[in-house]
């Protein structure tokens, strides 16, 4: 899996000017005065498990020919390879101990161990073999405190929802935005992809304030801006059709039939257990079949 490690990220104001007369850097982005911050120690962590693969098929991912020149700084964390010196020093006794250790780790977990109150000190299945790759980079953010969008109002509800129903990494991202991110909305973000290539994201024409947008109406509510999106924006275009529409109707019919079955079962006048109907009888609206006497 991949995730952004936010524990080590730190922000500092970028400076402008010459030595001795340096001051906090500010820039104008799309008509808004923004403070420029640098985000250091941004780490993208990629973790790959390989214990399910045979030894002969575990090959490291090939690097591009120019990866050493262009790729961002990264570190590979994996089991250190055995050096020739270490291989020569391995004795039959040490190899037997390694084999016994592997056999012990591959022993199945008993029911008593699985349901015991004490925590299990080893993996339930095969021992995990995880290769971790860390890519470090530095990002630049242009933050504006009087921007029409606000993280707390527009972005945080989305993070709250994703943190509740999705990966715990969204919960960490939510805490990071609340606790560590400086005040203001990131109007522009710049992230290095390679040493000579950067990705830049800029927000502009929010609520169609700069250029009119069809079906978007900007509303001024005191000091606050908002917009109304016309329903025409969500209309299905010509040539499109609902994929799986028939299957969805069949599923809805089945659910309705099961609901009717449950209602019929609860309202049955007969009091014996043998008078119950099966699902298909309920779907057809059939009366309970008379139970056959046991032979």
PDB file of C-alpha atoms in Angstrom:
ATOM      1  CA  UNK A   1       0.000   0.000   0.000  1.00  0.00           C
ATOM      2  CA  UNK A   2       0.935   3.643  -0.425  1.00  0.00           C
ATOM      3  CA  UNK A   3       0.442   6.447   2.055  1.00  0.00           C
ATOM      4  CA  UNK A   4       1.774   9.885   2.847  1.00  0.00           C
ATOM      5  CA  UNK A   5       3.691  10.005   6.114  1.00  0.00           C
ATOM      6  CA  UNK A   6       2.655  13.239   7.807  1.00  0.00           C
ATOM      7  CA  UNK A   7       4.466  12.710  11.107  1.00  0.00           C
ATOM      8  CA  UNK A   8       7.746  14.319  10.016  1.00  0.00           C
ATOM      9  CA  UNK A   9       6.420  17.170   7.873  1.00  0.00           C
ATOM     10  CA  UNK A  10       7.408  20.637   9.035  1.00  0.00           C
ATOM     11  CA  UNK A  11       6.544  24.026   7.529  1.00  0.00           C
ATOM     12  CA  UNK A  12       8.671  27.147   7.394  1.00  0.00           C
ATOM     13  CA  UNK A  13       8.180  30.529   5.731  1.00  0.00           C
ATOM     14  CA  UNK A  14      10.172  31.099   2.590  1.00  0.00           C
ATOM     15  CA  UNK A  15      12.335  34.216   2.603  1.00  0.00           C
ATOM     16  CA  UNK A  16      13.027  36.788  -0.082  1.00  0.00           C
ATOM     17  CA  UNK A  17      15.614  39.543  -0.433  1.00  0.00           C
ATOM     18  CA  UNK A  18      19.357  39.658  -0.023  1.00  0.00           C
ATOM     19  CA  UNK A  19      21.366  38.616   3.011  1.00  0.00           C
ATOM     20  CA  UNK A  20      20.772  40.966   5.915  1.00  0.00           C
ATOM     21  CA  UNK A  21      17.495  42.340   4.531  1.00  0.00           C
ATOM     22  CA  UNK A  22      15.545  39.117   4.133  1.00  0.00           C
ATOM     23  CA  UNK A  23      11.836  39.052   4.896  1.00  0.00           C
ATOM     24  CA  UNK A  24       8.918  36.638   4.681  1.00  0.00           C
ATOM     25  CA  UNK A  25       8.064  35.940   1.074  1.00  0.00           C
ATOM     26  CA  UNK A  26       4.600  36.791  -0.280  1.00  0.00           C
ATOM     27  CA  UNK A  27       3.272  36.434  -3.822  1.00  0.00           C
ATOM     28  CA  UNK A  28       0.118  37.411  -5.668  1.00  0.00           C
ATOM     29  CA  UNK A  29      -1.735  34.390  -7.088  1.00  0.00           C
ATOM     30  CA  UNK A  30      -4.847  35.089  -9.184  1.00  0.00           C
ATOM     31  CA  UNK A  31      -5.398  38.394  -7.398  1.00  0.00           C
ATOM     32  CA  UNK A  32      -4.924  37.046  -3.851  1.00  0.00           C
ATOM     33  CA  UNK A  33      -2.004  37.858  -1.574  1.00  0.00           C
ATOM     34  CA  UNK A  34      -0.462  34.564  -0.444  1.00  0.00           C
ATOM     35  CA  UNK A  35       2.172  33.594   2.077  1.00  0.00           C
ATOM     36  CA  UNK A  36       4.764  31.173   0.707  1.00  0.00           C
ATOM     37  CA  UNK A  37       5.626  28.161   2.854  1.00  0.00           C
ATOM     38  CA  UNK A  38       8.022  25.295   2.304  1.00  0.00           C
ATOM     39  CA  UNK A  39       7.016  21.797   3.441  1.00  0.00           C
ATOM     40  CA  UNK A  40      10.043  19.712   4.379  1.00  0.00           C
ATOM     41  CA  UNK A  41      10.375  15.974   5.081  1.00  0.00           C
ATOM     42  CA  UNK A  42       7.378  15.004   2.967  1.00  0.00           C
ATOM     43  CA  UNK A  43       7.607  11.221   2.588  1.00  0.00           C
ATOM     44  CA  UNK A  44       5.591   8.976   0.291  1.00  0.00           C
ATOM     45  CA  UNK A  45       5.819   5.429   1.663  1.00  0.00           C
ATOM     46  CA  UNK A  46       5.190   2.367  -0.526  1.00  0.00           C
ATOM     47  CA  UNK A  47       4.966  -1.024   1.188  1.00  0.00           C
ATOM     48  CA  UNK A  48       4.945  -4.310  -0.736  1.00  0.00           C
ATOM     49  CA  UNK A  49       4.434  -7.788   0.715  1.00  0.00           C
ATOM     50  CA  UNK A  50       6.073 -10.753  -1.018  1.00  0.00           C
ATOM     51  CA  UNK A  51       5.814 -13.755   1.330  1.00  0.00           C
ATOM     52  CA  UNK A  52       3.125 -15.304  -0.894  1.00  0.00           C
ATOM     53  CA  UNK A  53       5.470 -15.435  -3.908  1.00  0.00           C
ATOM     54  CA  UNK A  54       7.994 -18.216  -4.581  1.00  0.00           C
ATOM     55  CA  UNK A  55      11.599 -17.269  -3.970  1.00  0.00           C
ATOM     56  CA  UNK A  56      12.442 -17.399  -7.665  1.00  0.00           C
ATOM     57  CA  UNK A  57       9.732 -14.886  -8.588  1.00  0.00           C
ATOM     58  CA  UNK A  58      10.698 -12.194  -6.087  1.00  0.00           C
ATOM     59  CA  UNK A  59      12.457  -9.662  -8.261  1.00  0.00           C
ATOM     60  CA  UNK A  60      12.919  -5.991  -7.437  1.00  0.00           C
ATOM     61  CA  UNK A  61      11.002  -3.555  -9.570  1.00  0.00           C
ATOM     62  CA  UNK A  62      13.140  -2.439 -12.531  1.00  0.00           C
ATOM     63  CA  UNK A  63      14.255   1.155 -12.534  1.00  0.00           C
ATOM     64  CA  UNK A  64      14.045   3.326 -15.598  1.00  0.00           C
ATOM     65  CA  UNK A  65      17.334   4.080 -17.409  1.00  0.00           C
ATOM     66  CA  UNK A  66      17.241   7.726 -16.274  1.00  0.00           C
ATOM     67  CA  UNK A  67      15.888   6.948 -12.809  1.00  0.00           C
ATOM     68  CA  UNK A  68      19.226   7.617 -11.166  1.00  0.00           C
ATOM     69  CA  UNK A  69      19.397  11.050 -12.793  1.00  0.00           C
ATOM     70  CA  UNK A  70      15.786  12.195 -12.685  1.00  0.00           C
ATOM     71  CA  UNK A  71      14.007  10.282  -9.937  1.00  0.00           C
ATOM     72  CA  UNK A  72      13.363  11.954  -6.636  1.00  0.00           C
ATOM     73  CA  UNK A  73      15.416  10.897  -3.667  1.00  0.00           C
ATOM     74  CA  UNK A  74      14.260   7.588  -2.269  1.00  0.00           C
ATOM     75  CA  UNK A  75      15.371   4.955   0.186  1.00  0.00           C
ATOM     76  CA  UNK A  76      14.685   1.253  -0.005  1.00  0.00           C
ATOM     77  CA  UNK A  77      14.141  -0.543   3.288  1.00  0.00           C
ATOM     78  CA  UNK A  78      14.304  -4.305   2.951  1.00  0.00           C
ATOM     79  CA  UNK A  79      16.034  -7.244   4.499  1.00  0.00           C
ATOM     80  CA  UNK A  80      19.760  -6.510   4.053  1.00  0.00           C
ATOM     81  CA  UNK A  81      21.413  -8.850   1.547  1.00  0.00           C
ATOM     82  CA  UNK A  82      23.830 -11.382   2.897  1.00  0.00           C
ATOM     83  CA  UNK A  83      27.429 -10.423   2.244  1.00  0.00           C
ATOM     84  CA  UNK A  84      29.980 -12.999   1.058  1.00  0.00           C
ATOM     85  CA  UNK A  85      31.728 -12.771   4.412  1.00  0.00           C
ATOM     86  CA  UNK A  86      28.557 -13.579   6.291  1.00  0.00           C
ATOM     87  CA  UNK A  87      27.836 -16.464   3.918  1.00  0.00           C
ATOM     88  CA  UNK A  88      31.254 -17.988   4.506  1.00  0.00           C
ATOM     89  CA  UNK A  89      30.891 -17.741   8.268  1.00  0.00           C
ATOM     90  CA  UNK A  90      27.565 -19.610   8.312  1.00  0.00           C
ATOM     91  CA  UNK A  91      28.132 -22.964   9.965  1.00  0.00           C
ATOM     92  CA  UNK A  92      25.918 -26.075   9.703  1.00  0.00           C
ATOM     93  CA  UNK A  93      24.840 -25.413  13.264  1.00  0.00           C
ATOM     94  CA  UNK A  94      23.633 -21.889  12.469  1.00  0.00           C
ATOM     95  CA  UNK A  95      21.880 -23.085   9.315  1.00  0.00           C
ATOM     96  CA  UNK A  96      20.059 -25.753  11.333  1.00  0.00           C
ATOM     97  CA  UNK A  97      18.959 -23.120  13.842  1.00  0.00           C
ATOM     98  CA  UNK A  98      17.617 -20.966  10.996  1.00  0.00           C
ATOM     99  CA  UNK A  99      15.714 -23.923   9.587  1.00  0.00           C
ATOM    100  CA  UNK A 100      14.215 -24.739  12.978  1.00  0.00           C
ATOM    101  CA  UNK A 101      13.238 -21.094  13.438  1.00  0.00           C
ATOM    102  CA  UNK A 102      11.513 -21.057  10.047  1.00  0.00           C
ATOM    103  CA  UNK A 103       9.708 -24.303  10.871  1.00  0.00           C
ATOM    104  CA  UNK A 104       8.581 -22.803  14.170  1.00  0.00           C
ATOM    105  CA  UNK A 105       7.265 -19.701  12.405  1.00  0.00           C
ATOM    106  CA  UNK A 106       5.387 -21.831   9.867  1.00  0.00           C
ATOM    107  CA  UNK A 107       3.639 -23.914  12.507  1.00  0.00           C
ATOM    108  CA  UNK A 108      -0.134 -23.350  12.393  1.00  0.00           C
ATOM    109  CA  UNK A 109      -1.744 -21.326  15.144  1.00  0.00           C
ATOM    110  CA  UNK A 110      -3.823 -23.444  17.496  1.00  0.00           C
ATOM    111  CA  UNK A 111      -7.333 -22.532  18.624  1.00  0.00           C
ATOM    112  CA  UNK A 112      -6.059 -21.964  22.147  1.00  0.00           C
ATOM    113  CA  UNK A 113      -3.415 -19.503  20.909  1.00  0.00           C
ATOM    114  CA  UNK A 114      -5.859 -17.700  18.620  1.00  0.00           C
ATOM    115  CA  UNK A 115      -8.529 -17.174  21.294  1.00  0.00           C
ATOM    116  CA  UNK A 116      -6.193 -16.645  24.233  1.00  0.00           C
ATOM    117  CA  UNK A 117      -6.290 -13.326  26.081  1.00  0.00           C
ATOM    118  CA  UNK A 118      -2.546 -12.812  25.730  1.00  0.00           C
ATOM    119  CA  UNK A 119      -1.504 -11.192  22.426  1.00  0.00           C
ATOM    120  CA  UNK A 120      -0.037 -13.446  19.767  1.00  0.00           C
ATOM    121  CA  UNK A 121       3.646 -12.664  19.281  1.00  0.00           C
ATOM    122  CA  UNK A 122       3.860 -13.891  15.695  1.00  0.00           C
ATOM    123  CA  UNK A 123       1.911 -13.743  12.458  1.00  0.00           C
ATOM    124  CA  UNK A 124      -1.049 -16.058  12.063  1.00  0.00           C
ATOM    125  CA  UNK A 125      -0.010 -17.221   8.595  1.00  0.00           C
ATOM    126  CA  UNK A 126       3.348 -16.984   6.942  1.00  0.00           C
ATOM    127  CA  UNK A 127       5.844 -14.527   8.407  1.00  0.00           C
ATOM    128  CA  UNK A 128       5.413 -11.154   6.739  1.00  0.00           C
ATOM    129  CA  UNK A 129       8.089 -10.049   4.301  1.00  0.00           C
ATOM    130  CA  UNK A 130       7.579  -6.359   3.623  1.00  0.00           C
ATOM    131  CA  UNK A 131       9.694  -4.165   1.363  1.00  0.00           C
ATOM    132  CA  UNK A 132       9.343  -0.468   2.154  1.00  0.00           C
ATOM    133  CA  UNK A 133      10.261   2.272  -0.285  1.00  0.00           C
ATOM    134  CA  UNK A 134      10.354   5.862   0.940  1.00  0.00           C
ATOM    135  CA  UNK A 135      10.392   8.796  -1.457  1.00  0.00           C
ATOM    136  CA  UNK A 136      11.276  12.142   0.122  1.00  0.00           C
ATOM    137  CA  UNK A 137      10.570  15.484  -1.456  1.00  0.00           C
ATOM    138  CA  UNK A 138       9.978  19.111  -0.557  1.00  0.00           C
ATOM    139  CA  UNK A 139       6.754  20.880  -1.466  1.00  0.00           C
ATOM    140  CA  UNK A 140       5.913  24.579  -1.703  1.00  0.00           C
ATOM    141  CA  UNK A 141       2.534  26.015  -0.704  1.00  0.00           C
ATOM    142  CA  UNK A 142       1.005  29.435  -1.319  1.00  0.00           C
ATOM    143  CA  UNK A 143      -1.536  30.030   1.471  1.00  0.00           C
ATOM    144  CA  UNK A 144      -4.185  32.761   1.492  1.00  0.00           C
ATOM    145  CA  UNK A 145      -6.194  33.515   4.625  1.00  0.00           C
ATOM    146  CA  UNK A 146      -9.012  35.467   2.901  1.00  0.00           C
ATOM    147  CA  UNK A 147      -9.687  33.046   0.045  1.00  0.00           C
ATOM    148  CA  UNK A 148     -13.356  32.199  -0.776  1.00  0.00           C
ATOM    149  CA  UNK A 149     -12.698  28.535   0.027  1.00  0.00           C
ATOM    150  CA  UNK A 150     -11.883  27.390   3.563  1.00  0.00           C
ATOM    151  CA  UNK A 151     -10.414  24.079   4.613  1.00  0.00           C
ATOM    152  CA  UNK A 152     -12.604  23.847   7.690  1.00  0.00           C
ATOM    153  CA  UNK A 153     -15.856  24.312   5.746  1.00  0.00           C
ATOM    154  CA  UNK A 154     -15.262  22.710   2.346  1.00  0.00           C
ATOM    155  CA  UNK A 155     -12.454  20.173   2.835  1.00  0.00           C
ATOM    156  CA  UNK A 156     -12.785  18.935   6.413  1.00  0.00           C
ATOM    157  CA  UNK A 157     -16.284  17.418   5.965  1.00  0.00           C
ATOM    158  CA  UNK A 158     -14.901  15.305   3.109  1.00  0.00           C
ATOM    159  CA  UNK A 159     -11.954  14.175   5.234  1.00  0.00           C
ATOM    160  CA  UNK A 160     -14.312  13.390   8.126  1.00  0.00           C
ATOM    161  CA  UNK A 161     -16.392  11.164   5.864  1.00  0.00           C
ATOM    162  CA  UNK A 162     -13.381   9.417   4.332  1.00  0.00           C
ATOM    163  CA  UNK A 163     -11.787   8.900   7.755  1.00  0.00           C
ATOM    164  CA  UNK A 164     -14.969   7.240   9.020  1.00  0.00           C
ATOM    165  CA  UNK A 165     -15.559   4.812   6.144  1.00  0.00           C
ATOM    166  CA  UNK A 166     -12.165   4.379   4.506  1.00  0.00           C
ATOM    167  CA  UNK A 167      -8.488   3.961   5.309  1.00  0.00           C
ATOM    168  CA  UNK A 168      -7.068   5.165   8.634  1.00  0.00           C
ATOM    169  CA  UNK A 169      -4.597   7.214   6.617  1.00  0.00           C
ATOM    170  CA  UNK A 170      -7.423   9.691   5.989  1.00  0.00           C
ATOM    171  CA  UNK A 171      -7.757  10.103   9.751  1.00  0.00           C
ATOM    172  CA  UNK A 172      -4.061  10.972   9.925  1.00  0.00           C
ATOM    173  CA  UNK A 173      -4.487  13.414   7.044  1.00  0.00           C
ATOM    174  CA  UNK A 174      -7.418  15.017   8.860  1.00  0.00           C
ATOM    175  CA  UNK A 175      -5.350  15.433  12.041  1.00  0.00           C
ATOM    176  CA  UNK A 176      -2.495  16.822   9.953  1.00  0.00           C
ATOM    177  CA  UNK A 177      -4.732  19.463   8.345  1.00  0.00           C
ATOM    178  CA  UNK A 178      -6.208  20.427  11.715  1.00  0.00           C
ATOM    179  CA  UNK A 179      -3.040  20.509  13.794  1.00  0.00           C
ATOM    180  CA  UNK A 180      -0.017  21.164  11.556  1.00  0.00           C
ATOM    181  CA  UNK A 181      -1.074  22.971   8.395  1.00  0.00           C
ATOM    182  CA  UNK A 182      -0.638  26.757   8.683  1.00  0.00           C
ATOM    183  CA  UNK A 183      -3.693  28.984   8.480  1.00  0.00           C
ATOM    184  CA  UNK A 184      -5.090  29.702   5.047  1.00  0.00           C
ATOM    185  CA  UNK A 185      -6.201  27.880   1.926  1.00  0.00           C
ATOM    186  CA  UNK A 186      -3.488  26.443  -0.378  1.00  0.00           C
ATOM    187  CA  UNK A 187      -4.185  28.473  -3.518  1.00  0.00           C
ATOM    188  CA  UNK A 188      -1.141  26.973  -5.232  1.00  0.00           C
ATOM    189  CA  UNK A 189       0.852  23.809  -4.523  1.00  0.00           C
ATOM    190  CA  UNK A 190       4.105  22.781  -6.167  1.00  0.00           C
ATOM    191  CA  UNK A 191       5.500  19.259  -5.797  1.00  0.00           C
ATOM    192  CA  UNK A 192       8.678  17.987  -7.505  1.00  0.00           C
ATOM    193  CA  UNK A 193       8.129  14.884  -9.614  1.00  0.00           C
ATOM    194  CA  UNK A 194      11.718  14.700 -10.800  1.00  0.00           C
ATOM    195  CA  UNK A 195      14.783  16.821 -10.253  1.00  0.00           C
ATOM    196  CA  UNK A 196      13.991  18.795 -13.413  1.00  0.00           C
ATOM    197  CA  UNK A 197      10.182  18.543 -13.460  1.00  0.00           C
ATOM    198  CA  UNK A 198       7.623  19.921 -10.979  1.00  0.00           C
ATOM    199  CA  UNK A 199       3.866  19.478 -10.711  1.00  0.00           C
ATOM    200  CA  UNK A 200       1.963  22.680  -9.941  1.00  0.00           C
ATOM    201  CA  UNK A 201      -1.684  22.883  -8.867  1.00  0.00           C
ATOM    202  CA  UNK A 202      -3.428  26.268  -8.858  1.00  0.00           C
ATOM    203  CA  UNK A 203      -6.993  27.086  -7.810  1.00  0.00           C
ATOM    204  CA  UNK A 204      -8.679  29.832  -9.790  1.00  0.00           C
ATOM    205  CA  UNK A 205     -12.040  31.246 -10.867  1.00  0.00           C
ATOM    206  CA  UNK A 206     -13.655  29.993  -7.665  1.00  0.00           C
ATOM    207  CA  UNK A 207     -17.468  30.348  -7.761  1.00  0.00           C
ATOM    208  CA  UNK A 208     -17.045  31.810 -11.283  1.00  0.00           C
ATOM    209  CA  UNK A 209     -15.936  35.160  -9.842  1.00  0.00           C
ATOM    210  CA  UNK A 210     -13.384  35.873 -12.602  1.00  0.00           C
ATOM    211  CA  UNK A 211     -15.003  34.370 -15.692  1.00  0.00           C
ATOM    212  CA  UNK A 212     -18.694  33.441 -16.045  1.00  0.00           C
ATOM    213  CA  UNK A 213     -19.359  29.702 -16.133  1.00  0.00           C
ATOM    214  CA  UNK A 214     -22.491  28.178 -17.589  1.00  0.00           C
ATOM    215  CA  UNK A 215     -25.000  26.912 -14.979  1.00  0.00           C
ATOM    216  CA  UNK A 216     -22.980  28.472 -12.110  1.00  0.00           C
ATOM    217  CA  UNK A 217     -24.360  31.480 -10.215  1.00  0.00           C
ATOM    218  CA  UNK A 218     -22.198  33.334  -7.684  1.00  0.00           C
ATOM    219  CA  UNK A 219     -23.943  34.627  -4.563  1.00  0.00           C
ATOM    220  CA  UNK A 220     -22.602  37.278  -2.187  1.00  0.00           C
ATOM    221  CA  UNK A 221     -23.729  36.672   1.419  1.00  0.00           C
ATOM    222  CA  UNK A 222     -22.238  39.531   3.388  1.00  0.00           C
ATOM    223  CA  UNK A 223     -18.503  38.939   3.472  1.00  0.00           C
ATOM    224  CA  UNK A 224     -18.916  35.366   2.300  1.00  0.00           C
ATOM    225  CA  UNK A 225     -19.063  34.064  -1.265  1.00  0.00           C
ATOM    226  CA  UNK A 226     -20.965  30.986  -2.363  1.00  0.00           C
ATOM    227  CA  UNK A 227     -22.486  29.632  -5.535  1.00  0.00           C
ATOM    228  CA  UNK A 228     -25.529  27.785  -6.822  1.00  0.00           C
ATOM    229  CA  UNK A 229     -25.033  24.917  -9.267  1.00  0.00           C
ATOM    230  CA  UNK A 230     -27.922  24.389 -11.654  1.00  0.00           C
ATOM    231  CA  UNK A 231     -29.365  20.892 -11.983  1.00  0.00           C
ATOM    232  CA  UNK A 232     -28.517  20.964 -15.681  1.00  0.00           C
ATOM    233  CA  UNK A 233     -24.890  20.286 -14.742  1.00  0.00           C
ATOM    234  CA  UNK A 234     -25.878  16.824 -13.551  1.00  0.00           C
ATOM    235  CA  UNK A 235     -28.061  15.895 -16.526  1.00  0.00           C
ATOM    236  CA  UNK A 236     -26.993  12.771 -18.401  1.00  0.00           C
ATOM    237  CA  UNK A 237     -25.623  13.635 -21.820  1.00  0.00           C
ATOM    238  CA  UNK A 238     -26.948  12.295 -25.076  1.00  0.00           C
ATOM    239  CA  UNK A 239     -25.734   8.880 -26.119  1.00  0.00           C
ATOM    240  CA  UNK A 240     -25.269   7.664 -22.542  1.00  0.00           C
ATOM    241  CA  UNK A 241     -27.268   4.870 -20.979  1.00  0.00           C
ATOM    242  CA  UNK A 242     -27.498   3.422 -17.500  1.00  0.00           C
ATOM    243  CA  UNK A 243     -25.113   0.472 -17.314  1.00  0.00           C
ATOM    244  CA  UNK A 244     -26.685  -2.542 -15.654  1.00  0.00           C
ATOM    245  CA  UNK A 245     -30.099  -0.936 -15.502  1.00  0.00           C
ATOM    246  CA  UNK A 246     -31.936  -4.223 -15.976  1.00  0.00           C
ATOM    247  CA  UNK A 247     -29.856  -5.909 -13.287  1.00  0.00           C
ATOM    248  CA  UNK A 248     -30.602  -3.060 -10.886  1.00  0.00           C
ATOM    249  CA  UNK A 249     -34.334  -3.462 -11.480  1.00  0.00           C
ATOM    250  CA  UNK A 250     -34.114  -7.211 -10.907  1.00  0.00           C
ATOM    251  CA  UNK A 251     -32.215  -6.604  -7.659  1.00  0.00           C
ATOM    252  CA  UNK A 252     -34.857  -4.102  -6.539  1.00  0.00           C
ATOM    253  CA  UNK A 253     -37.630  -6.579  -7.389  1.00  0.00           C
ATOM    254  CA  UNK A 254     -35.887  -9.292  -5.389  1.00  0.00           C
ATOM    255  CA  UNK A 255     -35.534  -6.999  -2.386  1.00  0.00           C
ATOM    256  CA  UNK A 256     -39.207  -6.052  -2.622  1.00  0.00           C
ATOM    257  CA  UNK A 257     -40.132  -9.725  -2.842  1.00  0.00           C
ATOM    258  CA  UNK A 258     -38.066 -10.582   0.213  1.00  0.00           C
ATOM    259  CA  UNK A 259     -39.746  -7.745   2.105  1.00  0.00           C
ATOM    260  CA  UNK A 260     -43.159  -9.102   1.170  1.00  0.00           C
ATOM    261  CA  UNK A 261     -42.016 -12.546   2.235  1.00  0.00           C
ATOM    262  CA  UNK A 262     -40.983 -11.246   5.655  1.00  0.00           C
ATOM    263  CA  UNK A 263     -44.309  -9.433   6.065  1.00  0.00           C
ATOM    264  CA  UNK A 264     -46.273 -12.511   5.038  1.00  0.00           C
ATOM    265  CA  UNK A 265     -44.356 -14.699   7.459  1.00  0.00           C
ATOM    266  CA  UNK A 266     -45.007 -12.288  10.324  1.00  0.00           C
ATOM    267  CA  UNK A 267     -48.749 -12.062   9.579  1.00  0.00           C
ATOM    268  CA  UNK A 268     -49.457 -15.746   9.076  1.00  0.00           C
ATOM    269  CA  UNK A 269     -52.550 -16.836  10.920  1.00  0.00           C
ATOM    270  CA  UNK A 270     -51.454 -20.440  11.327  1.00  0.00           C
ATOM    271  CA  UNK A 271     -49.413 -20.984  14.401  1.00  0.00           C
ATOM    272  CA  UNK A 272     -47.417 -24.087  13.525  1.00  0.00           C
ATOM    273  CA  UNK A 273     -43.857 -24.029  12.279  1.00  0.00           C
ATOM    274  CA  UNK A 274     -44.692 -26.402   9.427  1.00  0.00           C
ATOM    275  CA  UNK A 275     -47.050 -23.860   7.809  1.00  0.00           C
ATOM    276  CA  UNK A 276     -44.209 -21.520   6.805  1.00  0.00           C
ATOM    277  CA  UNK A 277     -43.623 -20.899   3.110  1.00  0.00           C
ATOM    278  CA  UNK A 278     -40.325 -20.787   1.312  1.00  0.00           C
ATOM    279  CA  UNK A 279     -38.938 -17.747  -0.490  1.00  0.00           C
ATOM    280  CA  UNK A 280     -40.185 -18.631  -3.953  1.00  0.00           C
ATOM    281  CA  UNK A 281     -43.701 -19.357  -2.711  1.00  0.00           C
ATOM    282  CA  UNK A 282     -43.751 -15.957  -1.070  1.00  0.00           C
ATOM    283  CA  UNK A 283     -42.489 -14.265  -4.238  1.00  0.00           C
ATOM    284  CA  UNK A 284     -45.287 -15.913  -6.246  1.00  0.00           C
ATOM    285  CA  UNK A 285     -47.857 -15.046  -3.581  1.00  0.00           C
ATOM    286  CA  UNK A 286     -48.697 -18.726  -3.069  1.00  0.00           C
ATOM    287  CA  UNK A 287     -50.434 -20.017   0.004  1.00  0.00           C
ATOM    288  CA  UNK A 288     -48.491 -22.187   2.434  1.00  0.00           C
ATOM    289  CA  UNK A 289     -48.355 -25.751   1.271  1.00  0.00           C
ATOM    290  CA  UNK A 290     -49.933 -28.362   3.518  1.00  0.00           C
ATOM    291  CA  UNK A 291     -47.181 -30.214   5.378  1.00  0.00           C
ATOM    292  CA  UNK A 292     -46.874 -33.872   4.527  1.00  0.00           C
ATOM    293  CA  UNK A 293     -47.134 -36.276   7.447  1.00  0.00           C
ATOM    294  CA  UNK A 294     -43.890 -37.866   8.446  1.00  0.00           C
ATOM    295  CA  UNK A 295     -43.459 -41.495   7.536  1.00  0.00           C
TER     296      UNK A 295
END
